[in-house]
Structures are given as C-alpha cells and as structure tokens.
Amino acid sequence: ERLAGERDGLDECTFKPKLVTKKTVRPSSAFPQRLYGDAENRYKHREAAKRQLAEAEVASYPFQPAINDNSRAAVEAEGYAPIHERVGELLRKKQEALAAARVQVELENPDLTFAPKVSNASRAIARGLEEEAGVDARSKFDRLASGVSFTDMRRASVGGGTATRSSRRSIGGSMYGEGDFSFAPRLNENTRRLCE
C-alpha cells in the first residue's frame, strides 16, 4: 500500500529530469591555451580594425603636394643630395664662417692688445739653461716641437744622471732605449718575401 501511495504521488509530479548518458566532448587543448588563443584572436581583430580606421583617415585627406619647376630641377640635377645627407657639411661650413667672423672681430677690436712681456731675468735664466744643455738656436725649435724639457736634456748631458725617455728622444732620436723592449718578432718566409 505504501508503494502504491508513493507511485500515485509520483504521477502527480510534473518534473522529469533529463539525465545525460553520453559523456560531453571536451576540446583537445587545455583551458589556458584556449584562453590565450582567444586573446590573440581578439588582439588581431582589434589591430585590423585600427589599421582600417587609419587607412580610411589617410584616404580622406585631399592634399597632394605640388612641386614647382625650380624644385623639380634641383632634385633632378646631378650631384643633388637630400638635406639629411648634407647636414654635416652645412654645419661645418657654418662653424667655419662663425670662426672666421670671430677672428675678424678680434682683429678689428682695438682693445685686444695683450702681448706678454718677458723680464730680462727670465731671458737670462732661459739662455743659461740652453747653454748648459748645449742647445743651439736651430735645435731649440725642434726641442719645443718634441716636448722635451730642459731638465731632461740636462740629465742626459750631465754625467751621472739617468736619461729619461723624453731626453733620449731629443738626444738619440728614439724615445725608447734598447732595454725597453723584450719582444723580438720572428717573420716567416712568406712575410719576408712580401716585405721585399
């Protein structure tokens, strides 16, 4: 009786659940890969839309540059270079013109009259050092050009003093002595033939 009562109660219920007997088919790729793939697709679509908008905007501009005959002749002339290739030369010419103008202004300015005055005592000291070092008037300019000081020359000429590299250069013509180099290169035959 009880079972019969429950069946009668079940007949009154209208809800019938749908049970899935087959397994749902899952995609072969994992969730993160699908998620990233969707993001990449959205990004591509967004970029394509932006590109189309930019192309439409550019197409809406009616301006077309008109080049006059002088400009066209300059472009077609032989030896023409665009400004970005000539900028170094133009800047150099500008700097030279500025330097020449600066020199011209300095030459024309009467206030620029400085001339150093060397005292007689300084001249005597310099002559004494030159005589002590054995320097004649012609070699004085060579010494100044080579950068050798009087003290280096005196060390080299006075007995007991050790000659420095700079004094060796002024005296012997070479800045280095024989003992300064430990490397002696060996040349093979092919190199010797090439050198000859």
XYZ file of N, CA and C in Angstrom:
588
model
N 0.792 -1.179 0.000
C 0.000 0.000 0.000
C 0.845 1.257 0.000
N 1.822 1.157 0.719
C 2.708 2.315 0.813
C 3.358 2.615 -0.522
N 3.875 1.631 -1.220
C 4.486 1.810 -2.531
C 3.470 2.333 -3.523
N 2.251 1.848 -3.434
C 1.211 2.307 -4.337
C 0.927 3.771 -4.088
N 0.962 4.218 -2.812
C 0.734 5.634 -2.476
C 1.868 6.509 -3.022
N 3.070 6.023 -2.958
C 4.207 6.799 -3.477
C 4.138 6.907 -4.976
N 3.733 5.851 -5.652
C 3.602 5.907 -7.102
C 2.537 6.903 -7.514
N 1.416 6.893 -6.775
C 0.371 7.868 -7.079
C 0.902 9.279 -6.894
N 1.733 9.496 -5.875
C 2.330 10.827 -5.626
C 3.306 11.191 -6.732
N 4.012 10.218 -7.250
C 4.950 10.485 -8.333
C 4.226 10.802 -9.618
N 3.064 10.227 -9.820
C 2.297 10.527 -11.029
C 1.857 11.977 -11.038
N 1.664 12.547 -9.853
C 1.249 13.934 -9.773
C 2.412 14.890 -10.053
N 3.649 14.479 -9.880
C 4.829 15.340 -10.126
C 5.025 15.493 -11.628
N 5.228 16.751 -12.053
C 5.392 17.010 -13.475
C 6.854 17.116 -13.895
N 7.758 17.299 -12.946
C 9.174 17.459 -13.289
C 9.784 16.134 -13.654
N 10.429 16.113 -14.823
C 11.118 14.901 -15.251
C 12.554 15.310 -15.569
N 13.534 14.912 -14.765
C 14.945 15.292 -15.036
C 15.468 14.595 -16.284
N 16.326 15.360 -17.035
C 16.954 14.780 -18.220
C 18.355 14.367 -17.824
N 18.596 13.129 -17.849
C 19.906 12.605 -17.495
C 20.722 12.399 -18.763
N 21.946 12.842 -18.706
C 22.840 12.692 -19.845
C 23.564 11.372 -19.692
N 23.384 10.557 -20.670
C 24.051 9.270 -20.601
C 25.387 9.294 -21.322
N 25.534 10.178 -22.343
C 26.806 10.257 -23.069
C 27.720 11.243 -22.368
N 28.994 11.019 -22.481
C 29.976 11.947 -21.919
C 30.071 13.157 -22.832
N 30.195 14.350 -22.212
C 30.357 15.563 -23.027
C 31.769 15.576 -23.607
N 31.878 16.000 -24.867
C 33.169 16.023 -25.546
C 33.895 17.311 -25.165
N 35.054 17.173 -24.577
C 35.861 18.336 -24.210
C 36.838 18.654 -25.334
N 37.182 19.937 -25.501
C 38.174 20.285 -26.524
C 39.522 19.650 -26.212
N 40.285 19.429 -27.271
C 41.567 18.747 -27.085
C 42.599 19.630 -26.386
N 42.515 20.985 -26.528
C 43.509 21.847 -25.886
C 43.065 22.191 -24.473
N 44.015 22.484 -23.648
C 43.738 22.808 -22.260
C 43.162 24.220 -22.164
N 42.585 24.516 -21.026
C 41.927 25.795 -20.829
C 42.863 27.000 -21.011
N 44.067 27.020 -20.436
C 44.933 28.204 -20.624
C 45.272 28.457 -22.092
N 45.520 27.381 -22.870
C 45.840 27.579 -24.285
C 44.643 28.168 -25.031
N 43.445 27.683 -24.713
C 42.260 28.237 -25.360
C 42.061 29.696 -24.975
N 42.313 30.012 -23.706
C 42.159 31.379 -23.233
C 43.139 32.314 -23.951
N 44.414 31.911 -24.045
C 45.406 32.730 -24.737
C 45.106 32.835 -26.224
N 44.639 31.758 -26.813
C 44.268 31.788 -28.227
C 43.150 32.782 -28.492
N 42.154 32.802 -27.597
C 41.064 33.775 -27.742
C 41.590 35.195 -27.634
N 42.505 35.435 -26.705
C 43.079 36.781 -26.525
C 43.861 37.199 -27.765
N 44.608 36.271 -28.341
C 45.371 36.596 -29.551
C 44.433 36.922 -30.714
N 43.364 36.166 -30.847
C 42.387 36.451 -31.907
C 41.755 37.823 -31.722
N 41.383 38.154 -30.466
C 40.804 39.473 -30.201
C 41.806 40.575 -30.530
N 43.090 40.366 -30.194
C 44.121 41.363 -30.469
C 44.278 41.572 -31.979
N 44.278 40.472 -32.748
C 44.410 40.582 -34.206
C 43.233 41.341 -34.812
N 42.041 41.055 -34.329
C 40.857 41.749 -34.841
C 40.911 43.240 -34.498
N 41.366 43.565 -33.280
C 41.472 44.951 -32.869
C 42.494 45.706 -33.724
N 43.664 45.071 -33.984
C 44.697 45.699 -34.809
C 44.209 45.905 -36.237
N 43.497 44.930 -36.788
C 42.964 45.066 -38.145
C 41.972 46.225 -38.210
N 41.145 46.378 -37.178
C 40.176 47.475 -37.147
C 40.896 48.823 -37.060
N 41.939 48.906 -36.245
C 42.718 50.146 -36.136
C 43.364 50.497 -37.470
N 43.926 49.501 -38.127
C 44.582 49.717 -39.423
C 43.570 50.231 -40.455
N 42.385 49.639 -40.460
C 41.355 50.084 -41.396
C 40.939 51.523 -41.113
N 40.820 51.885 -39.837
C 40.470 53.263 -39.485
C 41.563 54.242 -39.929
N 42.826 53.868 -39.717
C 43.936 54.740 -40.114
C 43.979 54.907 -41.628
N 43.766 53.832 -42.371
C 43.765 53.911 -43.833
C 42.609 54.766 -44.334
N 41.462 54.656 -43.693
C 40.322 55.475 -44.087
C 40.594 56.948 -43.806
N 41.260 57.236 -42.680
C 41.585 58.622 -42.344
C 42.572 59.211 -43.344
N 43.609 58.445 -43.713
C 44.593 58.916 -44.684
C 43.934 59.127 -46.042
N 43.030 58.244 -46.414
C 42.352 58.373 -47.705
C 41.447 59.596 -47.743
N 41.016 60.068 -46.571
C 40.119 61.224 -46.535
C 40.863 62.541 -46.729
N 42.197 62.549 -46.636
C 42.959 63.786 -46.827
C 43.084 64.084 -48.320
N 42.635 65.238 -48.770
C 42.684 65.539 -50.203
C 44.001 66.174 -50.660
N 44.901 66.505 -49.720
C 46.103 67.252 -50.085
C 47.066 66.411 -50.911
N 47.522 66.968 -52.008
C 48.579 66.374 -52.830
C 49.623 67.462 -53.037
N 50.882 67.250 -52.634
C 51.877 68.322 -52.770
C 52.159 68.628 -54.239
N 52.289 69.926 -54.522
C 52.615 70.360 -55.878
C 54.053 70.862 -55.874
N 54.898 70.261 -56.663
C 56.306 70.636 -56.728
C 56.480 71.580 -57.909
N 57.063 72.756 -57.624
C 57.247 73.712 -58.720
C 58.441 73.303 -59.586
N 58.606 73.993 -60.695
C 59.643 73.612 -61.666
C 61.050 73.782 -61.100
N 61.265 74.818 -60.297
C 62.598 75.035 -59.708
C 62.978 73.883 -58.781
N 62.033 73.458 -57.947
C 62.312 72.351 -57.030
C 62.552 71.058 -57.794
N 61.743 70.826 -58.820
C 61.911 69.608 -59.618
C 63.278 69.612 -60.305
N 63.713 70.772 -60.814
C 65.017 70.875 -61.476
C 66.139 70.639 -60.478
N 65.980 71.141 -59.238
C 67.013 70.939 -58.218
C 67.140 69.464 -57.850
N 66.007 68.773 -57.764
C 66.027 67.353 -57.411
C 66.642 66.530 -58.535
N 66.317 66.899 -59.774
C 66.812 66.126 -60.911
C 68.242 66.491 -61.289
N 68.779 67.569 -60.710
C 70.143 67.997 -61.049
C 71.152 66.962 -60.571
N 72.265 66.924 -61.262
C 73.310 65.974 -60.921
C 74.025 66.436 -59.658
N 74.298 65.543 -58.745
C 75.010 65.883 -57.526
C 74.106 66.362 -56.398
N 72.806 66.315 -56.584
C 71.881 66.738 -55.529
C 71.867 65.685 -54.431
N 71.909 66.165 -53.190
C 71.798 65.262 -52.046
C 70.741 65.829 -51.108
N 69.910 65.003 -50.526
C 68.891 65.492 -49.585
C 69.546 66.163 -48.381
N 68.771 66.976 -47.701
C 69.300 67.772 -46.598
C 69.862 66.885 -45.486
N 69.251 65.743 -45.224
C 69.749 64.895 -44.139
C 71.126 64.311 -44.454
N 71.489 64.255 -45.741
C 72.830 63.780 -46.098
C 73.836 64.917 -46.123
N 73.351 66.157 -46.284
C 74.247 67.309 -46.355
C 74.406 68.031 -45.035
N 73.711 67.609 -43.996
C 73.685 68.378 -42.753
C 75.080 68.514 -42.134
N 75.917 67.491 -42.220
C 77.272 67.579 -41.655
C 78.095 68.653 -42.341
N 78.030 68.673 -43.663
C 78.786 69.668 -44.429
C 78.258 71.078 -44.163
N 76.944 71.222 -44.085
C 76.357 72.530 -43.820
C 76.759 73.059 -42.446
N 76.741 72.184 -41.436
C 77.152 72.597 -40.092
C 78.627 72.968 -40.055
N 79.466 72.216 -40.771
C 80.895 72.533 -40.812
C 81.127 73.898 -41.445
N 80.442 74.177 -42.556
C 80.586 75.483 -43.210
C 80.124 76.609 -42.301
N 79.040 76.360 -41.569
C 78.535 77.374 -40.653
C 79.546 77.648 -39.547
N 80.140 76.580 -38.984
C 81.135 76.758 -37.926
C 82.364 77.499 -38.449
N 82.798 77.194 -39.682
C 83.942 77.893 -40.268
C 83.639 79.371 -40.460
N 82.434 79.685 -40.928
C 82.053 81.084 -41.118
C 82.013 81.821 -39.785
N 81.478 81.167 -38.740
C 81.445 81.784 -37.417
C 82.852 82.013 -36.875
N 83.742 81.028 -37.078
C 85.126 81.180 -36.599
C 85.829 82.308 -37.340
N 85.621 82.402 -38.654
C 86.243 83.477 -39.427
C 85.706 84.832 -38.984
N 84.411 84.923 -38.727
C 83.829 86.182 -38.249
C 84.380 86.546 -36.879
N 84.554 85.547 -36.003
C 85.104 85.793 -34.672
C 86.530 86.316 -34.759
N 87.339 85.703 -35.630
C 88.722 86.159 -35.810
C 88.741 87.576 -36.362
N 87.858 87.857 -37.316
C 87.800 89.193 -37.910
C 87.445 90.241 -36.855
N 86.476 89.919 -35.984
C 86.086 90.841 -34.916
C 87.248 91.057 -33.957
N 87.973 89.988 -33.624
C 89.113 90.121 -32.714
C 90.221 90.955 -33.330
N 90.446 90.821 -34.637
C 91.499 91.603 -35.291
C 91.123 93.083 -35.367
N 89.853 93.362 -35.538
C 89.414 94.742 -35.653
C 89.221 95.437 -34.319
N 89.185 94.707 -33.227
C 88.942 95.292 -31.907
C 90.232 95.917 -31.386
N 90.247 97.248 -31.136
C 91.474 97.898 -30.665
C 91.775 97.603 -29.199
N 90.800 97.079 -28.453
C 91.014 96.794 -27.033
C 91.814 95.520 -26.804
N 91.906 94.675 -27.819
C 92.640 93.410 -27.672
C 94.097 93.630 -28.060
N 94.883 94.097 -27.097
C 96.283 94.455 -27.379
C 97.252 93.692 -26.502
N 96.836 92.606 -25.886
C 97.727 91.907 -24.969
C 98.919 91.297 -25.699
N 100.093 91.583 -25.183
C 101.321 90.954 -25.663
C 102.153 90.653 -24.417
N 102.503 89.396 -24.164
C 103.228 89.070 -22.933
C 104.613 89.710 -22.933
N 105.030 90.163 -21.754
C 106.352 90.770 -21.599
C 107.201 89.838 -20.757
N 108.352 89.455 -21.286
C 109.261 88.568 -20.586
C 110.350 89.432 -19.964
N 110.581 89.246 -18.679
C 111.586 90.055 -17.997
C 112.986 89.619 -18.423
N 113.943 90.518 -18.218
C 115.342 90.231 -18.573
C 115.887 89.078 -17.740
N 115.450 88.989 -16.491
C 115.922 87.893 -15.627
C 115.452 86.544 -16.179
N 114.225 86.497 -16.641
C 113.708 85.239 -17.203
C 114.478 84.873 -18.463
N 114.774 85.880 -19.311
C 115.557 85.608 -20.521
C 116.933 85.062 -20.174
N 117.575 85.635 -19.150
C 118.914 85.186 -18.758
C 118.874 83.754 -18.239
N 117.855 83.426 -17.462
C 117.729 82.053 -16.939
C 117.550 81.081 -18.098
N 116.694 81.440 -19.051
C 116.450 80.554 -20.190
C 117.716 80.378 -21.016
N 118.462 81.469 -21.255
C 119.730 81.356 -22.009
C 120.736 80.491 -21.271
N 120.813 80.668 -19.942
C 121.752 79.862 -19.153
C 121.408 78.383 -19.214
N 120.132 78.061 -19.155
C 119.721 76.657 -19.245
C 120.023 76.095 -20.630
N 119.815 76.904 -21.664
C 120.094 76.449 -23.026
C 121.586 76.186 -23.213
N 122.408 77.108 -22.706
C 123.868 76.919 -22.839
C 124.318 75.710 -22.049
N 123.753 75.524 -20.871
C 124.118 74.384 -20.030
C 123.771 73.067 -20.702
N 122.637 73.044 -21.396
C 122.202 71.824 -22.071
C 122.848 71.671 -23.435
N 123.527 72.691 -23.898
C 124.194 72.605 -25.197
C 123.228 72.704 -26.357
N 122.233 73.577 -26.239
C 121.226 73.721 -27.278
C 121.571 74.937 -28.121
N 121.613 74.757 -29.433
C 121.806 75.918 -30.300
C 120.436 76.450 -30.735
N 120.425 77.566 -31.421
C 119.160 78.239 -31.759
C 118.283 77.399 -32.669
N 118.893 76.653 -33.604
C 118.086 75.862 -34.529
C 117.432 74.674 -33.847
N 118.136 74.006 -32.923
C 117.551 72.830 -32.265
C 116.527 73.217 -31.204
N 116.487 74.507 -30.836
C 115.518 74.961 -29.847
C 114.093 74.718 -30.355
N 113.856 74.993 -31.608
C 112.525 74.792 -32.177
C 112.187 73.308 -32.266
N 113.204 72.492 -32.583
C 112.972 71.047 -32.616
C 112.614 70.524 -31.227
N 113.307 71.051 -30.205
C 113.042 70.632 -28.832
C 111.628 71.017 -28.422
N 111.223 72.231 -28.749
C 109.873 72.667 -28.400
C 108.821 71.816 -29.104
N 109.077 71.467 -30.343
C 108.129 70.646 -31.095
C 108.044 69.237 -30.532
N 109.155 68.702 -30.012
C 109.144 67.335 -29.485
C 108.639 67.268 -28.055
N 108.589 68.412 -27.353
C 108.057 68.418 -25.990
C 109.064 68.021 -24.936
N 110.365 68.086 -25.218
C 111.394 67.722 -24.257
C 111.712 68.942 -23.406
N 111.804 68.762 -22.083
C 112.095 69.885 -21.199
C 113.607 70.052 -21.033
N 113.996 71.222 -20.496
C 115.420 71.490 -20.239
C 115.975 70.518 -19.210
N 115.172 70.181 -18.207
C 115.680 69.287 -17.159
C 116.015 67.917 -17.725
N 115.213 67.423 -18.679
C 115.516 66.134 -19.296
C 116.818 66.219 -20.092
N 117.012 67.340 -20.773
C 118.228 67.493 -21.565
C 119.453 67.606 -20.661
N 119.304 68.300 -19.531
C 120.442 68.413 -18.606
C 120.764 67.064 -17.985
N 119.749 66.290 -17.638
C 120.015 64.962 -17.070
C 120.797 64.100 -18.053
N 120.425 64.206 -19.317
C 121.078 63.380 -20.325
C 122.512 63.841 -20.587
N 122.748 65.171 -20.514
C 124.080 65.678 -20.850
C 125.025 65.655 -19.668
N 124.522 65.832 -18.453
C 125.379 65.856 -17.266
C 125.706 64.424 -16.871
N 126.954 64.151 -16.565
C 127.367 62.794 -16.183
C 126.722 62.370 -14.883
N 126.400 61.110 -14.783
C 125.829 60.575 -13.556
C 124.309 60.619 -13.540
N 123.707 61.416 -14.409
C 122.242 61.498 -14.451
C 121.688 60.396 -15.335
N 120.496 59.954 -15.023
C 119.871 58.922 -15.859
C 118.995 59.596 -16.880
N 119.076 59.159 -18.098
C 118.290 59.755 -19.179
C 116.879 59.184 -19.161
N 115.919 60.053 -19.289
C 114.526 59.613 -19.373
C 114.171 59.357 -20.826
N 112.982 58.832 -21.054
C 112.556 58.545 -22.428
C 112.501 59.807 -23.265
N 111.953 60.892 -22.670
C 111.834 62.125 -23.455
C 113.207 62.705 -23.765
N 114.169 62.584 -22.844
C 115.507 63.106 -23.148
C 116.205 62.214 -24.166
N 115.969 60.903 -24.129
C 116.544 60.025 -25.144
C 116.029 60.384 -26.526
N 114.753 60.766 -26.589
C 114.179 61.136 -27.857
C 114.892 62.365 -28.414
N 115.185 63.350 -27.547
C 115.825 64.569 -28.044
C 117.282 64.321 -28.407
N 117.928 63.409 -27.718
C 119.352 63.190 -27.967
C 119.565 62.142 -29.040
N 119.011 60.967 -28.841
C 119.285 59.867 -29.757
C 118.267 59.725 -30.865
N 117.210 60.469 -30.819
C 116.216 60.377 -31.872
C 115.145 59.350 -31.582
N 115.336 58.506 -30.588
C 114.341 57.498 -30.252
C 113.890 57.704 -28.817
N 112.616 57.515 -28.570
C 112.091 57.722 -27.235
C 112.416 56.534 -26.336
N 112.723 55.375 -26.905
C 112.939 54.164 -26.133
C 114.379 53.691 -26.295
N 114.888 53.079 -25.243
C 116.226 52.516 -25.296
C 116.178 51.064 -25.723
N 117.337 50.462 -25.830
C 117.429 49.067 -26.260
C 116.769 48.125 -25.257
N 116.875 48.431 -23.973
C 116.355 47.533 -22.944
C 114.867 47.677 -22.701
N 114.210 48.615 -23.362
C 112.785 48.833 -23.135
C 111.906 47.769 -23.790
N 112.441 47.029 -24.751
C 111.630 46.055 -25.477
C 112.134 44.651 -25.204
N 111.201 43.767 -24.859
C 111.586 42.376 -24.634
C 111.093 41.479 -25.774
N 110.225 41.968 -26.615
C 109.648 41.167 -27.687
C 110.473 41.319 -28.958
N 110.852 40.202 -29.555
C 111.571 40.220 -30.835
C 110.766 39.358 -31.808
N 110.115 39.954 -32.791
C 109.267 39.175 -33.692
C 110.087 38.299 -34.629
N 109.516 37.150 -34.977
C 110.131 36.268 -35.973
C 109.216 36.234 -37.182
N 109.750 36.529 -38.340
C 108.956 36.556 -39.566
C 109.152 35.252 -40.328
N 108.076 34.748 -40.907
C 108.244 33.548 -41.731
C 108.646 33.971 -43.146
N 108.958 33.003 -43.973
C 109.489 33.293 -45.309
C 108.503 34.042 -46.181
N 107.225 33.675 -46.126
C 106.221 34.368 -46.950
C 106.150 35.845 -46.592
N 106.200 36.161 -45.308
C 106.153 37.554 -44.887
C 107.388 38.289 -45.361
N 108.569 37.640 -45.277
C 109.804 38.277 -45.762
C 109.715 38.604 -47.249
N 109.176 37.649 -48.019
C 109.050 37.884 -49.456
C 108.070 39.021 -49.744
N 107.006 39.101 -48.970
C 106.037 40.175 -49.158
C 106.638 41.538 -48.825
N 107.477 41.565 -47.806
C 108.101 42.830 -47.404
C 109.143 43.296 -48.413
N 109.766 42.380 -49.099
C 110.811 42.746 -50.063
C 110.154 43.155 -51.330
